[in-house]
mmCIF file of C-alpha atoms and ligand atoms in Angstrom:
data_model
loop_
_atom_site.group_PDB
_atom_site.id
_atom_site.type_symbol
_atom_site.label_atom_id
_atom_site.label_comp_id
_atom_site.label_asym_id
_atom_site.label_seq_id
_atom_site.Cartn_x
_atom_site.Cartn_y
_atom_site.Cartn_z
ATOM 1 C CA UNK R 94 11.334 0.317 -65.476
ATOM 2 C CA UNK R 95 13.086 -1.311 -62.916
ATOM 3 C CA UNK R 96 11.627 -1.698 -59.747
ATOM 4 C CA UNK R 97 13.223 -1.518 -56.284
ATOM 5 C CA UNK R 98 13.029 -3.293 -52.486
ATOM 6 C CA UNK R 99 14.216 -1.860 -49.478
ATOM 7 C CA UNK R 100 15.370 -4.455 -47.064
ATOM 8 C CA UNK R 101 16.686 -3.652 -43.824
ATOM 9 C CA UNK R 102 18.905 -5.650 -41.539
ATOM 10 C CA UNK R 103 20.354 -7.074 -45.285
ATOM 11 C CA UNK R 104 23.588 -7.951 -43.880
ATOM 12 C CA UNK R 105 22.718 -11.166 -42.862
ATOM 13 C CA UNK R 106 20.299 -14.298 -42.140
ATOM 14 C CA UNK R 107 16.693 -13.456 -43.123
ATOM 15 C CA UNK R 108 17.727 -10.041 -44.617
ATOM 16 C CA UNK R 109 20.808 -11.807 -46.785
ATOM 17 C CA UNK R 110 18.449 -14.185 -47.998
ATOM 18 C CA UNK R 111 15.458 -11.887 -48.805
ATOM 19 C CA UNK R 112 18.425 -9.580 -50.959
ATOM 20 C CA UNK R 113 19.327 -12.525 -52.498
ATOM 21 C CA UNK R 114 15.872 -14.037 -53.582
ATOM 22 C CA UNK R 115 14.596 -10.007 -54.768
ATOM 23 C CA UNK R 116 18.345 -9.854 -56.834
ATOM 24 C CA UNK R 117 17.600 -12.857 -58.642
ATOM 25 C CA UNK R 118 13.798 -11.373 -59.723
ATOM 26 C CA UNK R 119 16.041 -8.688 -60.922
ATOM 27 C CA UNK R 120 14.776 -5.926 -58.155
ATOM 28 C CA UNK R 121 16.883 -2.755 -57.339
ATOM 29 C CA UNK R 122 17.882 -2.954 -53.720
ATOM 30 C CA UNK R 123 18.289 -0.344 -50.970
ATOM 31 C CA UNK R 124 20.076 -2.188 -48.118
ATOM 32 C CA UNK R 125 19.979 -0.832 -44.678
ATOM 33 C CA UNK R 126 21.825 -2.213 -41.526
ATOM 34 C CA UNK R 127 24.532 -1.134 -39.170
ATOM 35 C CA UNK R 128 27.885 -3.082 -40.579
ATOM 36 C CA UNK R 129 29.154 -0.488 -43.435
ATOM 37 C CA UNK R 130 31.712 -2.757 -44.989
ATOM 38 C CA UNK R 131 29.459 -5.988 -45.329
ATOM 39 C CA UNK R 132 26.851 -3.789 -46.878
ATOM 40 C CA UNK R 133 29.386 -2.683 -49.581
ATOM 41 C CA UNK R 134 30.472 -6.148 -50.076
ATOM 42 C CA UNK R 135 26.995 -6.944 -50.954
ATOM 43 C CA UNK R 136 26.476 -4.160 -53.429
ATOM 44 C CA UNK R 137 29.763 -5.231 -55.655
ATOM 45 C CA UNK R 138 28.140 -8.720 -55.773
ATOM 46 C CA UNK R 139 24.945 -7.191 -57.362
ATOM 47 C CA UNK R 140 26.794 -5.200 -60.285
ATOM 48 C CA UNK R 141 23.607 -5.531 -63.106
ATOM 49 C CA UNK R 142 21.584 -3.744 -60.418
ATOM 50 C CA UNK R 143 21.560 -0.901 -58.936
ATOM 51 C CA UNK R 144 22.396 -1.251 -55.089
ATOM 52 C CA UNK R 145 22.045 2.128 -52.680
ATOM 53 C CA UNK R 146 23.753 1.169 -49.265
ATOM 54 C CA UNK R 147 22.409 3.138 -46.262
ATOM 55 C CA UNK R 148 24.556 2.321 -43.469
ATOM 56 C CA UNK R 149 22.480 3.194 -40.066
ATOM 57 C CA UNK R 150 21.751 2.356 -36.609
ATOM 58 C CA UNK R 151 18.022 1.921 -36.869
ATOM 59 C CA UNK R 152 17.834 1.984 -33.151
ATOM 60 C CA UNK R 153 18.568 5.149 -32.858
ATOM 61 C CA UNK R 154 15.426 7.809 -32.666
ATOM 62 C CA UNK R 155 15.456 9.419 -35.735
ATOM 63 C CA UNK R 156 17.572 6.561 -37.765
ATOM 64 C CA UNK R 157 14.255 5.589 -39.634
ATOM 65 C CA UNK R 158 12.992 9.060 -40.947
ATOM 66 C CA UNK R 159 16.921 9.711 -42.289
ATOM 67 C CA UNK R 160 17.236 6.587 -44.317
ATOM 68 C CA UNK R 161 13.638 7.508 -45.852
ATOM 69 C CA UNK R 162 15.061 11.380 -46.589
ATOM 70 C CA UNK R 163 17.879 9.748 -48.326
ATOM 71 C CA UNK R 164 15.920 8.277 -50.807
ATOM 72 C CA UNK R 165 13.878 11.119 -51.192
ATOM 73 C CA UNK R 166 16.503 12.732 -52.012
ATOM 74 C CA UNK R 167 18.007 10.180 -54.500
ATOM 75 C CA UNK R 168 14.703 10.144 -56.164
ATOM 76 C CA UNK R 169 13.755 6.203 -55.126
ATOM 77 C CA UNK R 170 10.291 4.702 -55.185
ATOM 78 C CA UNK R 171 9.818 1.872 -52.942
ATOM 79 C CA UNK R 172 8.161 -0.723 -54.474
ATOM 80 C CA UNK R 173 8.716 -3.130 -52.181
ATOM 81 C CA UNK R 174 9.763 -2.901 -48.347
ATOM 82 C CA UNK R 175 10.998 -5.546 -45.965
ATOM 83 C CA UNK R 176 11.180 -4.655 -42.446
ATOM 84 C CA UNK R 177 13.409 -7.306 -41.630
ATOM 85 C CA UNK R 178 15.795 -5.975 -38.901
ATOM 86 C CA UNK R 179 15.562 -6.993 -34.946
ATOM 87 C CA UNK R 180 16.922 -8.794 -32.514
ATOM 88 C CA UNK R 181 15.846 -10.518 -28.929
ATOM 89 C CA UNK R 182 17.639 -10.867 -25.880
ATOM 90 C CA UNK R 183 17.054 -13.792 -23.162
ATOM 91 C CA UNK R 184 17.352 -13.012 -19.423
ATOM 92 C CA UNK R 185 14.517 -12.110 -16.533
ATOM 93 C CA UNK R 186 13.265 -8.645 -17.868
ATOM 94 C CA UNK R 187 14.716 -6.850 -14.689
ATOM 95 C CA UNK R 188 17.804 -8.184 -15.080
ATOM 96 C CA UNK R 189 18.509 -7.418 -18.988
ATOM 97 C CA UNK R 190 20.390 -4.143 -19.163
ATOM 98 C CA UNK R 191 17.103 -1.424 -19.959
ATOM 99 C CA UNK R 192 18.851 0.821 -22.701
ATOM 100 C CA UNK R 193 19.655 -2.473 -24.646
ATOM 101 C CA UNK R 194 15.403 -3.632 -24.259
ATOM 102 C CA UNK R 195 14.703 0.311 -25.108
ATOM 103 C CA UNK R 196 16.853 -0.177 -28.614
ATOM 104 C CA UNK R 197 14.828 -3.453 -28.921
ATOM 105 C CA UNK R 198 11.654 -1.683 -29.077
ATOM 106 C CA UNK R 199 12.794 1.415 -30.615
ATOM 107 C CA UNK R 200 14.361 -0.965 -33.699
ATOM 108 C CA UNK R 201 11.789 -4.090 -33.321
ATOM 109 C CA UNK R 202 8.722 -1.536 -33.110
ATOM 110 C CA UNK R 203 9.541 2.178 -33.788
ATOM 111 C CA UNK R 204 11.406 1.917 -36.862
ATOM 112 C CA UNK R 205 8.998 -0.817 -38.720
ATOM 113 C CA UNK R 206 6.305 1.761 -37.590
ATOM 114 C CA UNK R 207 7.707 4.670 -39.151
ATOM 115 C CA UNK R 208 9.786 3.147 -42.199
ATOM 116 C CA UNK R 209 5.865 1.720 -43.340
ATOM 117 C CA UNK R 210 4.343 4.968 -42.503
ATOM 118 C CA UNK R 211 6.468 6.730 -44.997
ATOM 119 C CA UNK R 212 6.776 4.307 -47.874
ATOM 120 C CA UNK R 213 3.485 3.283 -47.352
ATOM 121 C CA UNK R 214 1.843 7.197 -47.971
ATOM 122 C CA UNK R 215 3.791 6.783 -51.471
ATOM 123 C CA UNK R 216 2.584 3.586 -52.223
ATOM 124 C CA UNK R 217 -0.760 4.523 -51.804
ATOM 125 C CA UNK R 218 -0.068 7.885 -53.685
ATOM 126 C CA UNK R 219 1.695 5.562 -56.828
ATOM 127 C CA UNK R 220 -1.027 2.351 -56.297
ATOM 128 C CA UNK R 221 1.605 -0.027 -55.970
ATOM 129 C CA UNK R 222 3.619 -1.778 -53.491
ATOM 130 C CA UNK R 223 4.226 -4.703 -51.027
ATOM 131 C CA UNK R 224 5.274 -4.613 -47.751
ATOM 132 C CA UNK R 225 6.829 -7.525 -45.395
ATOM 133 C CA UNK R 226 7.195 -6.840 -42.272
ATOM 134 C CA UNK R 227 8.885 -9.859 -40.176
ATOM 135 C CA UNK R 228 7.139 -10.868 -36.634
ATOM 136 C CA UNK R 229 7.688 -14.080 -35.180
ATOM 137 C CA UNK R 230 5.460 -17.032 -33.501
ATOM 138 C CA UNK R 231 6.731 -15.003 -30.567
ATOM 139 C CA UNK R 232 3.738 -12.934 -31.901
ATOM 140 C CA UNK R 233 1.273 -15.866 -30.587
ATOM 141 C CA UNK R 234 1.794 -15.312 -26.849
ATOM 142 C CA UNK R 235 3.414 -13.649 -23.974
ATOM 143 C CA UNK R 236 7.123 -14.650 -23.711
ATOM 144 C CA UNK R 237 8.992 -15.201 -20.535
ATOM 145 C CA UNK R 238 12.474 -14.456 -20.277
ATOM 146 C CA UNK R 239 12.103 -12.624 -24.055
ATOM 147 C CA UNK R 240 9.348 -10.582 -22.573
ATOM 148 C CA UNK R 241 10.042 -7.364 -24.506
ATOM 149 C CA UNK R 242 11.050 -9.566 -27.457
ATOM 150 C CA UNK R 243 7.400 -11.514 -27.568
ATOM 151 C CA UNK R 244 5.891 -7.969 -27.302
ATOM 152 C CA UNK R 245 7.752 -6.646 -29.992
ATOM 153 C CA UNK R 246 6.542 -9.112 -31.984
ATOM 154 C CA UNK R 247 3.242 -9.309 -31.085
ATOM 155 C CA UNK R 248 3.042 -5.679 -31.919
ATOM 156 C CA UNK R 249 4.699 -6.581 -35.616
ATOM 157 C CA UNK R 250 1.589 -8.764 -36.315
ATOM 158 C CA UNK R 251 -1.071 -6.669 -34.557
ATOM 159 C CA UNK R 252 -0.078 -3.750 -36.738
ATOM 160 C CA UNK R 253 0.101 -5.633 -39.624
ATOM 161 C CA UNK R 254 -2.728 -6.899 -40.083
ATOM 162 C CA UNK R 255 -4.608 -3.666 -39.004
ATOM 163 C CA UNK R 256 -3.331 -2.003 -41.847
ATOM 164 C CA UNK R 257 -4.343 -5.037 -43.723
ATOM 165 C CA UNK R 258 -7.646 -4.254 -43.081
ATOM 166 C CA UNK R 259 -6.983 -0.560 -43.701
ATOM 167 C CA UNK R 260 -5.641 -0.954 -47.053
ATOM 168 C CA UNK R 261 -8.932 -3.662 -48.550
ATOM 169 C CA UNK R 262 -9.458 -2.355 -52.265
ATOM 170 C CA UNK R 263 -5.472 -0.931 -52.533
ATOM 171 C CA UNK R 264 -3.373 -2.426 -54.712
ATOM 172 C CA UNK R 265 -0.901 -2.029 -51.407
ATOM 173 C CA UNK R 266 -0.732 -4.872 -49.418
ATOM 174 C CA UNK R 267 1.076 -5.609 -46.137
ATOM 175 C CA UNK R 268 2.381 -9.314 -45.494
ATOM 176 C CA UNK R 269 3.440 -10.126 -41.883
ATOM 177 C CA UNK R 270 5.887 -13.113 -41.949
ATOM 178 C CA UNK R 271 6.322 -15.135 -38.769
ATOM 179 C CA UNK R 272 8.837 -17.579 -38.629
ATOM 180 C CA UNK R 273 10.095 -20.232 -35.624
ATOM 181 C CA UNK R 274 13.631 -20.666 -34.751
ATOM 182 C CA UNK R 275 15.277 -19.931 -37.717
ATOM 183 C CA UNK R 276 19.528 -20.145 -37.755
ATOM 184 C CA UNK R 277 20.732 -16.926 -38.777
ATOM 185 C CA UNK R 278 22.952 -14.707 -36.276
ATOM 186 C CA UNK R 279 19.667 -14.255 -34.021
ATOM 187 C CA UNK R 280 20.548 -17.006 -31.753
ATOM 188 C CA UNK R 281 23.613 -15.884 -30.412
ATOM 189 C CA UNK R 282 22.560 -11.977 -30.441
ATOM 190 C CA UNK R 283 19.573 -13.163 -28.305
ATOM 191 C CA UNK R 284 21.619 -15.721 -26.567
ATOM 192 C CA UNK R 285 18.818 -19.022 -26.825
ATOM 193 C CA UNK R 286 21.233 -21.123 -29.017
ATOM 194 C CA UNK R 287 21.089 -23.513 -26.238
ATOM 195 C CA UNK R 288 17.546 -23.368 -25.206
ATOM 196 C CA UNK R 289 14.978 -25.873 -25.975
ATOM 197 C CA UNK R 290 12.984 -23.633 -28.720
ATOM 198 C CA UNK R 291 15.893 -23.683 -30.847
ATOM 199 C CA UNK R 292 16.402 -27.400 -30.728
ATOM 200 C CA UNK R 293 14.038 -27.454 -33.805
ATOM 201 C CA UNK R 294 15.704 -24.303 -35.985
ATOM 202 C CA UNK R 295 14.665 -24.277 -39.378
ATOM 203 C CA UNK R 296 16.999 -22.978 -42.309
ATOM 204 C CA UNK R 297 17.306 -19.191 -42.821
ATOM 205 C CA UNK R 298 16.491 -19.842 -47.101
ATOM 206 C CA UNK R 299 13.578 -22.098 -46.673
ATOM 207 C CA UNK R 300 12.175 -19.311 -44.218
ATOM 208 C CA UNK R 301 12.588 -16.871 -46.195
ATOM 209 C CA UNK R 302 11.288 -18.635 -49.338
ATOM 210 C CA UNK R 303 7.937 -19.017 -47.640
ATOM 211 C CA UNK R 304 8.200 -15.110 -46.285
ATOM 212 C CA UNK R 305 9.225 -14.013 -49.760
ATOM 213 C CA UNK R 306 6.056 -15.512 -52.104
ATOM 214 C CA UNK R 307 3.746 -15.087 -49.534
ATOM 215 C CA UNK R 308 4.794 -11.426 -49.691
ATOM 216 C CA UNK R 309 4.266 -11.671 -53.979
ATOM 217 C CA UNK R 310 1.060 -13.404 -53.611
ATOM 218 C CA UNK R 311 -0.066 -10.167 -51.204
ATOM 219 C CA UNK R 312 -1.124 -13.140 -48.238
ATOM 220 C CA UNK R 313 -1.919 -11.609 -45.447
ATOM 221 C CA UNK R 314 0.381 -13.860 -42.552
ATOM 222 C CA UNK R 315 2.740 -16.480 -43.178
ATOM 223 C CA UNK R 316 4.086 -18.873 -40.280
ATOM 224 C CA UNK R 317 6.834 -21.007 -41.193
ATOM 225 C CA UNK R 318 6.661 -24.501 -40.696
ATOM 226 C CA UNK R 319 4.335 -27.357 -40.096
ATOM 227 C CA UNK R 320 5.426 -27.907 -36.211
ATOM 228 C CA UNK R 321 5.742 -23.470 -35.805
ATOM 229 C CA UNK R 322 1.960 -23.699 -37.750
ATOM 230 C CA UNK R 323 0.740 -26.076 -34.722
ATOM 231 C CA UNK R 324 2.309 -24.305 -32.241
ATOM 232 C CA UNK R 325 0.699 -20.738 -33.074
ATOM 233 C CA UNK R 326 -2.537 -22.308 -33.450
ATOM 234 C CA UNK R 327 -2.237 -24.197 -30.450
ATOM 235 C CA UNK R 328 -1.288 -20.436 -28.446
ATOM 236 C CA UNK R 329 -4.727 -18.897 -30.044
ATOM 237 C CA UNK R 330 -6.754 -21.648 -28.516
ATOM 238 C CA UNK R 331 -4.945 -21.899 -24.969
ATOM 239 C CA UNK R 332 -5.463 -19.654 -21.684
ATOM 240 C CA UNK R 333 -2.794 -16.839 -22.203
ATOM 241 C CA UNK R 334 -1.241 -18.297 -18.816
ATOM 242 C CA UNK R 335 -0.949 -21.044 -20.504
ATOM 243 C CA UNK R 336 0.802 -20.340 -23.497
ATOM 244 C CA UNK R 337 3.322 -18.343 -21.196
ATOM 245 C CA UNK R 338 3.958 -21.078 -19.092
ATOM 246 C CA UNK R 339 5.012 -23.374 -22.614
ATOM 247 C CA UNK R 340 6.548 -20.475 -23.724
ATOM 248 C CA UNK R 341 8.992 -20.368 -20.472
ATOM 249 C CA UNK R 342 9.408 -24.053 -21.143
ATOM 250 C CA UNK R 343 10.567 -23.889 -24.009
ATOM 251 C CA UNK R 344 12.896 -20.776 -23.316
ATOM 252 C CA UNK R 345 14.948 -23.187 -20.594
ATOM 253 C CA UNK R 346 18.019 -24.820 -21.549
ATOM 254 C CA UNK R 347 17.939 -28.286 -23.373
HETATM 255 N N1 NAP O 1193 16.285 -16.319 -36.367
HETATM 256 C C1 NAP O 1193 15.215 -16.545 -35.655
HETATM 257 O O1 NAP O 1193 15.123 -17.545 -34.902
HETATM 258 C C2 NAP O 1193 14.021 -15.633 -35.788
HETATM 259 C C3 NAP O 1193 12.764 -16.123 -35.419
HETATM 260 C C4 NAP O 1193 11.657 -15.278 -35.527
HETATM 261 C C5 NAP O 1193 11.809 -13.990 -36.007
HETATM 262 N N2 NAP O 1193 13.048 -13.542 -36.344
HETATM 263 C C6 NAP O 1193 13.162 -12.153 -36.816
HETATM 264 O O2 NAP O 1193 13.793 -12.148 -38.064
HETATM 265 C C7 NAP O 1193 14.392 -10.872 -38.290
HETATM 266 C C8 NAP O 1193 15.775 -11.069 -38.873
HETATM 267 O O3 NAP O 1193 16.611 -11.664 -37.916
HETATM 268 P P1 NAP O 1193 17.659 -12.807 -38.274
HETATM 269 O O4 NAP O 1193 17.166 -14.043 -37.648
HETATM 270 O O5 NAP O 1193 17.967 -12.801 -39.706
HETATM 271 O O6 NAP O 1193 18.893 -12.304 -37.379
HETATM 272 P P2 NAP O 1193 20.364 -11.823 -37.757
HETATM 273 O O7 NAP O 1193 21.057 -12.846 -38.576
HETATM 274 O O8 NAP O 1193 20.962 -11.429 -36.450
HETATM 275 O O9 NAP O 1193 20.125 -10.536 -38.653
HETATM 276 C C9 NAP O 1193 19.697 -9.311 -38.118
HETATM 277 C C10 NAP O 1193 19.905 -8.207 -39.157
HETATM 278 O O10 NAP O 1193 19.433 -6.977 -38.595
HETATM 279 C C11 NAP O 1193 20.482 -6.010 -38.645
HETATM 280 N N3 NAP O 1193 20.408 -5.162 -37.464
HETATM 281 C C12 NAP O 1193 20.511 -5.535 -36.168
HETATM 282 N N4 NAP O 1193 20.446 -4.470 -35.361
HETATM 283 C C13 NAP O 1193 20.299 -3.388 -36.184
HETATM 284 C C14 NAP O 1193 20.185 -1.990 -35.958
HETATM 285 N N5 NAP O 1193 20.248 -1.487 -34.717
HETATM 286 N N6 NAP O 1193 20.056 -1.168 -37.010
HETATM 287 C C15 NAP O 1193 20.030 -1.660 -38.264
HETATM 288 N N7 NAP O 1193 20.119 -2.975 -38.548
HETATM 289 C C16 NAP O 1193 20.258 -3.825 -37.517
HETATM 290 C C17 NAP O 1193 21.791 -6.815 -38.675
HETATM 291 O O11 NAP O 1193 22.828 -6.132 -39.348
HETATM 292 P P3 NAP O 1193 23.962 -5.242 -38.633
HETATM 293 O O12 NAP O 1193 24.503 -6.053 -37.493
HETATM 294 O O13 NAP O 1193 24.941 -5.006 -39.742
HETATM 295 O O14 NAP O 1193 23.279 -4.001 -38.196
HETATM 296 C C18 NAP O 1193 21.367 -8.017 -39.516
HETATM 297 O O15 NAP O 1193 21.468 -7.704 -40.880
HETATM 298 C C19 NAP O 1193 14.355 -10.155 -36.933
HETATM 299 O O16 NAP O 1193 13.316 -9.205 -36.934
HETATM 300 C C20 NAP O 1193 14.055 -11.264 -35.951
HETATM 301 O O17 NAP O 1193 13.377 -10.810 -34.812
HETATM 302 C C21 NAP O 1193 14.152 -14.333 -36.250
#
């Protein structure tokens, strides 16, 4: 039998690119993110598989349980999940509108949290399943001007590899992928384009090759990149006020 992913935030840059690489193993896909008519486009490119499109808002409190309901209900087992979907923003935290950082966290944090709570519970029950659930080197250290965005993040990989720990002797296992600058649609949602971080922006397919068999090889974190590799262990070794001072560095325009 086939099996299937659920990817969300598929519509584009990491999430287009993980859909593409779990088509081409032949996976079943549930696709999740906002834009309704890209996600349809999508699905008639896939026409050998099947493709189930769940249009929603995953920052919106409650958006997470529904789109797990709905495959209840269409009798889906996840066999493989990618929490993929999030976005940053760049500005002085008190100055960044505060409903926009609350959707942040609610979509960044509150949906990973509960989509993995609920497919995980029937992974465990079925012994089977992988889990990817995308953080960032923002994970590494405190982040200013992206301070909600860092903690997101840093929550992603804290989590992570808790449940890493949590699962030892499952066949489940949870993969936490944490990629640099990458060039999808993030830089000009989170406005850095500009900024001196993304002067070095890797390409969205060879980060998500590296996210994608670390996830099939069940490795517990992945960061992208020999100079993003340096740079989070460099953060892990440095005073924390130090790594936020770097990180406000490099968060200044080029
Ligand atoms: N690119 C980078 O530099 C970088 C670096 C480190 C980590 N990351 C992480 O990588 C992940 C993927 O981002 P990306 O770089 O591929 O950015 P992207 O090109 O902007 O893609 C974001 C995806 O998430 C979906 N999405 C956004 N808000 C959503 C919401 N409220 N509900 C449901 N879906 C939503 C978008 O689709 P719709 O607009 O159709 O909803 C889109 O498919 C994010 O978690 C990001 O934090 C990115």
């Amino acid at each position: 039998m086939k099996k299937t992913a659920l990817i969300t935030g598929a519509t584009s840059g990491l999430g287009y690119e993980f859909v593409k690489l779990l088509a081409n193993d032949g996976y079943n896909l549930v696709l999740v993110a906002r834009d309704e008519e890209k996600l349809k486009e999508i699905k008639q490119s896939y026409s050998q598989l099947e493709v189930t499109v769940i249009p929603k808002d995953l920052s919106v409190i409650g958006a997470a349980k529904e789109v797990f309901n709905e495959i209840e209900d269409r009798g889906i087992d996840i066999d493989v999940l990618v929490n993929n979907a999030g976005f940053g923003l760049m500005g002085s935290f008190d100055e960044l509108d505060i409903q926009k950082q609350l959707n942040m966290i609610q979509l960044n944090i509150t949906a990973l949290t509960e989509l993995t709570y609920y497919c995980l519970q029937k992974m465990k029950q079925r012994n089977v399943g992988k889990i990817l659930n995308v953080a960032s080197t923002a994970a590494f250290q405190p982040g200013p001007q992206m301070a909600v965005y860092y903690a997101t993040k840093a929550y992603v990989l804290s989590f992570s590899e808790a449940l890493v720990e949590e699962l030892s002797g499952s066949a489940v296992t949870v993969t936490t992928l944490c990629p640099g600058p990458t060039k999808t649609n993030f830089g000009a949602v989170a406005n850095v384009e500009g900024t001196k971080m993304f002067s070095r922006a890797m390409a969205s397919d060879e980060v998500a090759k590296s996210g994608y068999k670390a996830l099939m090889n069940g490795k517990r974190v992945v960061v992208t990149g020999g100079f993003n590799k340096a740079g989070a262990l460099g953060a892990k070794f440095m005073p924390r006020s130090l790594a936020a001072k770097v990180a406000k560095y490099v968060a200044e325009e080029k």
